[in-house]
Coordinates of C-alpha atoms in Angstrom, one line a residue:
X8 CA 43.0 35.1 109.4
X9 CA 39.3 36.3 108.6
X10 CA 38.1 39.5 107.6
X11 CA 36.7 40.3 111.3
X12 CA 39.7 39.0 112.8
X13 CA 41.3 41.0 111.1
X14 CA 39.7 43.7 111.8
X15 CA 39.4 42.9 115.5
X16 CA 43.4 43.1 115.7
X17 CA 42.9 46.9 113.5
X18 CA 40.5 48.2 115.8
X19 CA 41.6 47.2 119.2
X20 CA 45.6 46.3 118.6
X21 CA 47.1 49.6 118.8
X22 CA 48.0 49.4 114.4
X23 CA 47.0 52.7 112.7
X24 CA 44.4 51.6 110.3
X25 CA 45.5 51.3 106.5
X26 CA 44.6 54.1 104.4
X27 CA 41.9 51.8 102.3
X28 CA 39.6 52.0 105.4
X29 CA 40.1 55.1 106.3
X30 CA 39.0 56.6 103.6
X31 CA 36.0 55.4 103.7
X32 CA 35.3 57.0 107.4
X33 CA 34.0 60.1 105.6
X34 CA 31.6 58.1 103.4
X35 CA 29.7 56.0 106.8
X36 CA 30.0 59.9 108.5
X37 CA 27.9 61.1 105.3
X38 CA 25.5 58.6 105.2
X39 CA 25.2 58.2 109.3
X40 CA 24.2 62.1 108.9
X41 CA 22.2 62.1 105.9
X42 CA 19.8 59.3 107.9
X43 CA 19.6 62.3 110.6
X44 CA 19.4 65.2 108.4
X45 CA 15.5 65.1 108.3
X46 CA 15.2 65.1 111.8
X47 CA 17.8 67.8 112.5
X48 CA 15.7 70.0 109.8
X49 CA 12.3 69.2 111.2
X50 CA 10.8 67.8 108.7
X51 CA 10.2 64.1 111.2
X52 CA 9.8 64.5 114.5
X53 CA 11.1 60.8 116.9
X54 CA 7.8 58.5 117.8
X55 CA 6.8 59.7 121.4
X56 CA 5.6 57.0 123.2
X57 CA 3.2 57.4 125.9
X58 CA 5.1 55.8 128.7
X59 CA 8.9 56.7 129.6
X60 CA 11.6 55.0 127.5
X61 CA 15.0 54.2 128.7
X62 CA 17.3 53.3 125.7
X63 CA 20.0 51.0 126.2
X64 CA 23.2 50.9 123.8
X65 CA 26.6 51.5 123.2
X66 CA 28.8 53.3 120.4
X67 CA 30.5 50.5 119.2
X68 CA 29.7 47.4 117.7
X69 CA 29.4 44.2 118.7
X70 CA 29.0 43.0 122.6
X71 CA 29.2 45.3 125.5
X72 CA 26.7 43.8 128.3
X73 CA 23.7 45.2 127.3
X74 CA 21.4 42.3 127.1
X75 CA 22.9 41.8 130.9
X76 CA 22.0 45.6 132.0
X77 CA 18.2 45.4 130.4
X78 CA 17.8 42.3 132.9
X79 CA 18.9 43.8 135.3
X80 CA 17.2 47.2 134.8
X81 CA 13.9 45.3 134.9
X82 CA 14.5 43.8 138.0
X83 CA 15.1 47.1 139.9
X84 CA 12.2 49.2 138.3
X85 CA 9.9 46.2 139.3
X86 CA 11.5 46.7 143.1
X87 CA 10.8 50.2 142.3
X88 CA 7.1 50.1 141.4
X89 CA 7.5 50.2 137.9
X90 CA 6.3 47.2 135.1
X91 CA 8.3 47.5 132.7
X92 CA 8.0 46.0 128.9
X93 CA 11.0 46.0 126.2
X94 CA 11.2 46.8 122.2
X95 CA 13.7 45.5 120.1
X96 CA 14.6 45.0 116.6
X97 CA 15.1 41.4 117.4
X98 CA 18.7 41.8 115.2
X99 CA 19.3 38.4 113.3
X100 CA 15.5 37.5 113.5
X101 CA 13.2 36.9 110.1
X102 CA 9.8 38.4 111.4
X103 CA 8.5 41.3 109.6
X104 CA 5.8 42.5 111.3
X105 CA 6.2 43.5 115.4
X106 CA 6.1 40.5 116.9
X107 CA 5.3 39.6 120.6
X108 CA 7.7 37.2 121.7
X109 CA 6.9 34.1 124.4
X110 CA 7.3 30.7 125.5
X111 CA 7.2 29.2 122.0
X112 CA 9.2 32.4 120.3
X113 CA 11.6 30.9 117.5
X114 CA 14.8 32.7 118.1
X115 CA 15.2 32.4 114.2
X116 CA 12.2 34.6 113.8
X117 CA 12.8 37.2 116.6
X118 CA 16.4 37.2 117.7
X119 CA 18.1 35.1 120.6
X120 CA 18.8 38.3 122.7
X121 CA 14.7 39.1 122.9
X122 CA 14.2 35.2 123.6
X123 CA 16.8 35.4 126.7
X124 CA 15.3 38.7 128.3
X125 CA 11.9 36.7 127.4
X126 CA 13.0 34.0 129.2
X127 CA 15.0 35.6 132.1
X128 CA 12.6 38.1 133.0
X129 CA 8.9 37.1 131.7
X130 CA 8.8 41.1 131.0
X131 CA 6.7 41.4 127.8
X132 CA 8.5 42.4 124.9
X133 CA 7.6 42.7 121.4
X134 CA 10.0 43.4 118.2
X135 CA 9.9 45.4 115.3
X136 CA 11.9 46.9 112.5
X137 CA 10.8 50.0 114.2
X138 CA 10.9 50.0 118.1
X139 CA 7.8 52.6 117.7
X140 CA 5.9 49.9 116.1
X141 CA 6.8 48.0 118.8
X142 CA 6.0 50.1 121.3
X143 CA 2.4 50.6 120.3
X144 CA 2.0 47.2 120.1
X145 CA 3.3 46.4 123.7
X146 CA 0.6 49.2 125.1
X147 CA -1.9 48.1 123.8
X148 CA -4.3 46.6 126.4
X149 CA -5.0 43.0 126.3
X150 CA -5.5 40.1 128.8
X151 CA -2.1 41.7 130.9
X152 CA -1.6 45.0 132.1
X153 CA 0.3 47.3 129.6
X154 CA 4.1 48.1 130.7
X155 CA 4.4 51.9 132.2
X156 CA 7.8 52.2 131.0
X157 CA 9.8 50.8 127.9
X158 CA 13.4 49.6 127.5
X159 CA 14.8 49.9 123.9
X160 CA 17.3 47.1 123.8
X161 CA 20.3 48.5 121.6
X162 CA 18.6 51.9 120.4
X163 CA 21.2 54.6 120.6
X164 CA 21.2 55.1 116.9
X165 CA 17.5 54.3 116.3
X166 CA 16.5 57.9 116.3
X167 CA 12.9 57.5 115.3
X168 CA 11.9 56.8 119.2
X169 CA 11.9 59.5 121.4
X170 CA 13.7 58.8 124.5
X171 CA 13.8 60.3 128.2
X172 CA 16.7 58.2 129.3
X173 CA 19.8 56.9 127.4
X174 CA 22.4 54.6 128.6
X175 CA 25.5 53.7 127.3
X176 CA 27.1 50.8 128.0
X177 CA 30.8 50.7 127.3
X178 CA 33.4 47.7 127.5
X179 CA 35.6 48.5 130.2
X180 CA 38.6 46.5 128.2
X181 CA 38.4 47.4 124.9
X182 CA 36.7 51.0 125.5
X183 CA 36.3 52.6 122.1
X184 CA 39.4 51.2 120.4
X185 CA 41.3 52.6 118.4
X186 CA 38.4 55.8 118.3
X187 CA 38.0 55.8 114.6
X188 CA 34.4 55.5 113.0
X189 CA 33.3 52.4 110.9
X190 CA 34.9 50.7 108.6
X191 CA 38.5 52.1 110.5
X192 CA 37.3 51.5 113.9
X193 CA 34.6 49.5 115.8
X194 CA 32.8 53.3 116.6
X195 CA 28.9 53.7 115.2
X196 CA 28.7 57.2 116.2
X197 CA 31.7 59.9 117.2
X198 CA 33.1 59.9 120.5
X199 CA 31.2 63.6 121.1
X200 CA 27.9 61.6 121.3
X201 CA 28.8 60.5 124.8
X202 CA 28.4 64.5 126.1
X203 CA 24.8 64.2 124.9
X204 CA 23.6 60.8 126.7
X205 CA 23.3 60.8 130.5
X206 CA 24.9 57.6 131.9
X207 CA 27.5 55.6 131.4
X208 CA 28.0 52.2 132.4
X209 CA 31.2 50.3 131.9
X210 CA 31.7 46.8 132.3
X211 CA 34.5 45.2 133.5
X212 CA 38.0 47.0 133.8
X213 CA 38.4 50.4 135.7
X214 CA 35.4 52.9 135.2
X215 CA 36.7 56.6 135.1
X216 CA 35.1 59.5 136.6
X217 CA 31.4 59.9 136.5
X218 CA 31.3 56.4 134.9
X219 CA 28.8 53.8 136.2
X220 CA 30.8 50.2 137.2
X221 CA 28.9 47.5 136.1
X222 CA 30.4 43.4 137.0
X223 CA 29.1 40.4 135.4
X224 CA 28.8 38.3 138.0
X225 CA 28.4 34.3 136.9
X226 CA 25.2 32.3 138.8
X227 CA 25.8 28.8 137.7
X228 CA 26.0 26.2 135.0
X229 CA 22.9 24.8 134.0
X230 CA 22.3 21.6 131.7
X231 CA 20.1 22.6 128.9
X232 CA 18.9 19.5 129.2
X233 CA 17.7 20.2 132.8
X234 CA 17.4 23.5 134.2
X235 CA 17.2 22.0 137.7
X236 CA 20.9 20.8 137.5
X237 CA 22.9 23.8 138.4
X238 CA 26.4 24.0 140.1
X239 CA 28.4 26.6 140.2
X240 CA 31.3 27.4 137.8
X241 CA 34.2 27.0 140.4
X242 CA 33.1 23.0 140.3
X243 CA 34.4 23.0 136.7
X244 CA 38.1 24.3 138.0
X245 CA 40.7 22.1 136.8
X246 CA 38.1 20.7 133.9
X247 CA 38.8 20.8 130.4
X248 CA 35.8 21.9 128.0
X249 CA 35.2 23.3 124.7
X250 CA 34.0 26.6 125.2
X251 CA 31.5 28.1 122.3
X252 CA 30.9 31.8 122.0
X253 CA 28.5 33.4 119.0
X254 CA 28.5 36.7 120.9
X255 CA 30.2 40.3 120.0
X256 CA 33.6 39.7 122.8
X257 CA 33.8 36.1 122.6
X258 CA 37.1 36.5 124.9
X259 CA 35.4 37.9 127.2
X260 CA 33.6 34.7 127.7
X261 CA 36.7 32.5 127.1
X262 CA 38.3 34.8 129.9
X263 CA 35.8 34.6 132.3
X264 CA 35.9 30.3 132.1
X265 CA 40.2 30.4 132.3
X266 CA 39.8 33.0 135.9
X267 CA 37.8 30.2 137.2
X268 CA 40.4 27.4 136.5
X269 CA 38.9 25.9 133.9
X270 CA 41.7 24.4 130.7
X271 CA 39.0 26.1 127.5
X272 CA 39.4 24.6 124.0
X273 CA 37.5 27.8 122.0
X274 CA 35.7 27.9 119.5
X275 CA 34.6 31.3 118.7
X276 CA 31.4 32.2 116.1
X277 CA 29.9 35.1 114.5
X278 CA 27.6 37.5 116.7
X279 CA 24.1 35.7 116.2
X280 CA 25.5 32.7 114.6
X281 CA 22.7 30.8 113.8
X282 CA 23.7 27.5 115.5
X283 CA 23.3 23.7 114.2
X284 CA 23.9 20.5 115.6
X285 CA 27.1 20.3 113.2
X286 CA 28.8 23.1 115.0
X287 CA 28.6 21.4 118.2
X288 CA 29.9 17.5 116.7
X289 CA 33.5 17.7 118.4
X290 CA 35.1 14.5 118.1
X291 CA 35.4 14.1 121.5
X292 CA 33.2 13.3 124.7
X293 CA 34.4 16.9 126.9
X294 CA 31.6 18.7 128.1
X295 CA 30.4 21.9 126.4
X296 CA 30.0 25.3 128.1
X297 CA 28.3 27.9 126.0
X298 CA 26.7 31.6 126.7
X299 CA 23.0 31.6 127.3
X300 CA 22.6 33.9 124.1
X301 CA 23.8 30.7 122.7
X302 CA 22.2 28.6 124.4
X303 CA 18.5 29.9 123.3
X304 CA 19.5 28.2 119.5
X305 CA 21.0 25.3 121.0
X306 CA 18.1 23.9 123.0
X307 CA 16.5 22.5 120.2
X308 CA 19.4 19.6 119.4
X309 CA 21.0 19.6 122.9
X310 CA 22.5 16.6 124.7
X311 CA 23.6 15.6 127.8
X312 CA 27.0 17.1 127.8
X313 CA 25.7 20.7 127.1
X314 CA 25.7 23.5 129.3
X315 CA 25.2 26.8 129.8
X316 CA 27.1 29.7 131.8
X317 CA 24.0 32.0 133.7
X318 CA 25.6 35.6 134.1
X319 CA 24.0 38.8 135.7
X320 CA 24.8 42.3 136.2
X321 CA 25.9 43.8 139.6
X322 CA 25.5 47.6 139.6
X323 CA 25.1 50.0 142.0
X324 CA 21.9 50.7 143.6
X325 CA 22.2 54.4 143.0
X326 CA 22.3 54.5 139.6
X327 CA 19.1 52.4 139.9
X328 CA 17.7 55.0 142.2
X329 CA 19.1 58.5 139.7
X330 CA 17.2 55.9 136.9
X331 CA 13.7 55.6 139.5
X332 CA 14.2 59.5 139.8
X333 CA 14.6 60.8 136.7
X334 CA 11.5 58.5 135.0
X335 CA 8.9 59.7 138.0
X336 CA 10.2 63.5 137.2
X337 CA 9.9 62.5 133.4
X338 CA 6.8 61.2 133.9
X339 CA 5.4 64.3 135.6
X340 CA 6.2 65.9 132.6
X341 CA 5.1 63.5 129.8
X342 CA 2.0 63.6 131.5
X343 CA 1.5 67.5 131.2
X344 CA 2.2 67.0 127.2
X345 CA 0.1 64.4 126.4
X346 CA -2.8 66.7 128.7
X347 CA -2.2 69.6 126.4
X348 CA -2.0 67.5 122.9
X349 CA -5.4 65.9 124.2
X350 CA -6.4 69.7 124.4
X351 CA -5.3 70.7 120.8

């Protein structure tokens, strides 16, 4: 068994955690709150952008939905009037400087998770080490029309943007675990934090009160060879495939492919896992069904027996409404700020 297997079966099987990781809780608290000390003291002040910003994150680690809830969050604040842009810290990327991300983007260099919202959406995004850098890069005007709101992609715990909107997402299976902090449990911040942010979106499982329900709904399978050949996923029931997942919940995915019938050989990889023909050599001529997260890294070396499973996010349209609300009243007020720095 690995060490995040391991961990995995610590975290979210219901086993007390040994004593060796819990005693190091205190030391991730220490230096979680040493990283916020300055700003609780003053002494920095979070990057205020311009434009509203909606951050989108979670409390634990690895996968919750979020790439799926930025898609569809610029969908409805286009609907809405709104054009928006995203930052990200483009995890698992090698750029060091903000980086706009396009058509050509290297997912090596900025992250496959800004190279699918690229891709899904055309929104413009740009990433950065810090989402403020970002941020000013993505308003600044060019040849297109600078966003008028910005989603932080996974920015809970990035304090140094200022925020008007925070939204956590939370896996509706797992929840929180076993409600321990890092290295003991899967949480990056206490359970407390959730008083402080105003929505939370839970996908999958049985939201509790107040909670917002998200569903990942599937829209196809698409040949990475050939965009244009989609079918839908209850085509494949009955088929046996190898299923690959390089994403936070791989059994999530796994899941999703057995409820539609299909017989899944798995093969689970590390969140981010930087993919290479080798991984995908099986021995055998089934077809291959893999996330579109995956899918980004895969394009390069893909054949004829690769696909791709296209997911979106199905929400209410009320939270997309309370969302449309809250950034025109922020606005209103954002406005009257940067009027009276001008002034100073």
């Amino acid at each position: 068994m690995s060490l995040a297997e391991r961990l995995h079966d610590i975290w979210y099987g219901g086993e007390r955690p040994p004593l060796a990781l819990r005693v190091l809780v205190p030391i991730y608290a220490g230096l979680s709150g040493l990283h916020r000390l300055p700003y609780r003291l003053g002494l920095r002040v979070p990057r205020r952008m311009p434009v509203p910003v909606i951050v989108v994150g979670n409390l634990t680690v690895g996968g919750s939905g979020k790439t799926p809830l930025v898609l569809a969050l610029i969908d409805a604040l286009r609907e809405r009037g709104w054009n928006p842009g995203v930052v990200s810290r483009g995890y698992g990327g090698t750029a060091s400087v903000p980086t706009r991300v396009d058509d050509h983007s290297d997912p090596a260099a900025v992250g496959d998770e800004p190279c699918l919202i690229h891709q899904r959406s055309g929104a413009p995004i740009v990433v950065a080490r810090r989402r403020a850098d970002a941020g000013r890069v993505l308003l600044i005007k060019g040849n297109e029309i600078p966003p008028n709101v910005l989603l932080a992609d996974d920015g809970l715990q990035h304090i140094a943007l200022a925020r008007d909107i925070e939204i956590c997402v939370i896996d509706g299976k797992r929840r929180f675990g076993n409600g321990y902090l890092l290295p003991a449990g899967p949480l990056r911040e206490p359970l407390a934090r959730l008083a402080d942010i105003a929505f939370h979106v839970v996908n999958g499982g049985t939201p509790k009160d107040g909670e917002i329900p998200m569903q990942l709904c599937v829209d196809g399978v698409v040949s990475l060879l050939d965009a244009s050949q989609r079918e839908p996923l209850t085509d494949w029931s009955g088929r046996r495939v190898h299923a690959v997942a390089g994403i936070g919940n791989p059994d999530r995915f796994f899941g999703q492919l057995r409820d539609a019938g299909i017989d899944v050989i798995e093969h689970p990889f590390p969140d981010h896992h930087a993919f290479v023909a080798s991984d995908l050599a099986f021995i055998d001529d089934l077809p291959v069904l893999m996330t579109e997260k995956d899918a980004i890294k895969c394009r390069a070396f893909a054949t004829k027996r690769m696909y791709c499973v296209v997911v979106s996010a199905r929400l209410p349209d009320t939270f997309f409404d309370e969302i449309d609300a809250q950034l025109k009243r922020g606005l209103s007020i954002l406005s009257r700020l940067m009027q009276r720095h001008s002034r100073q």
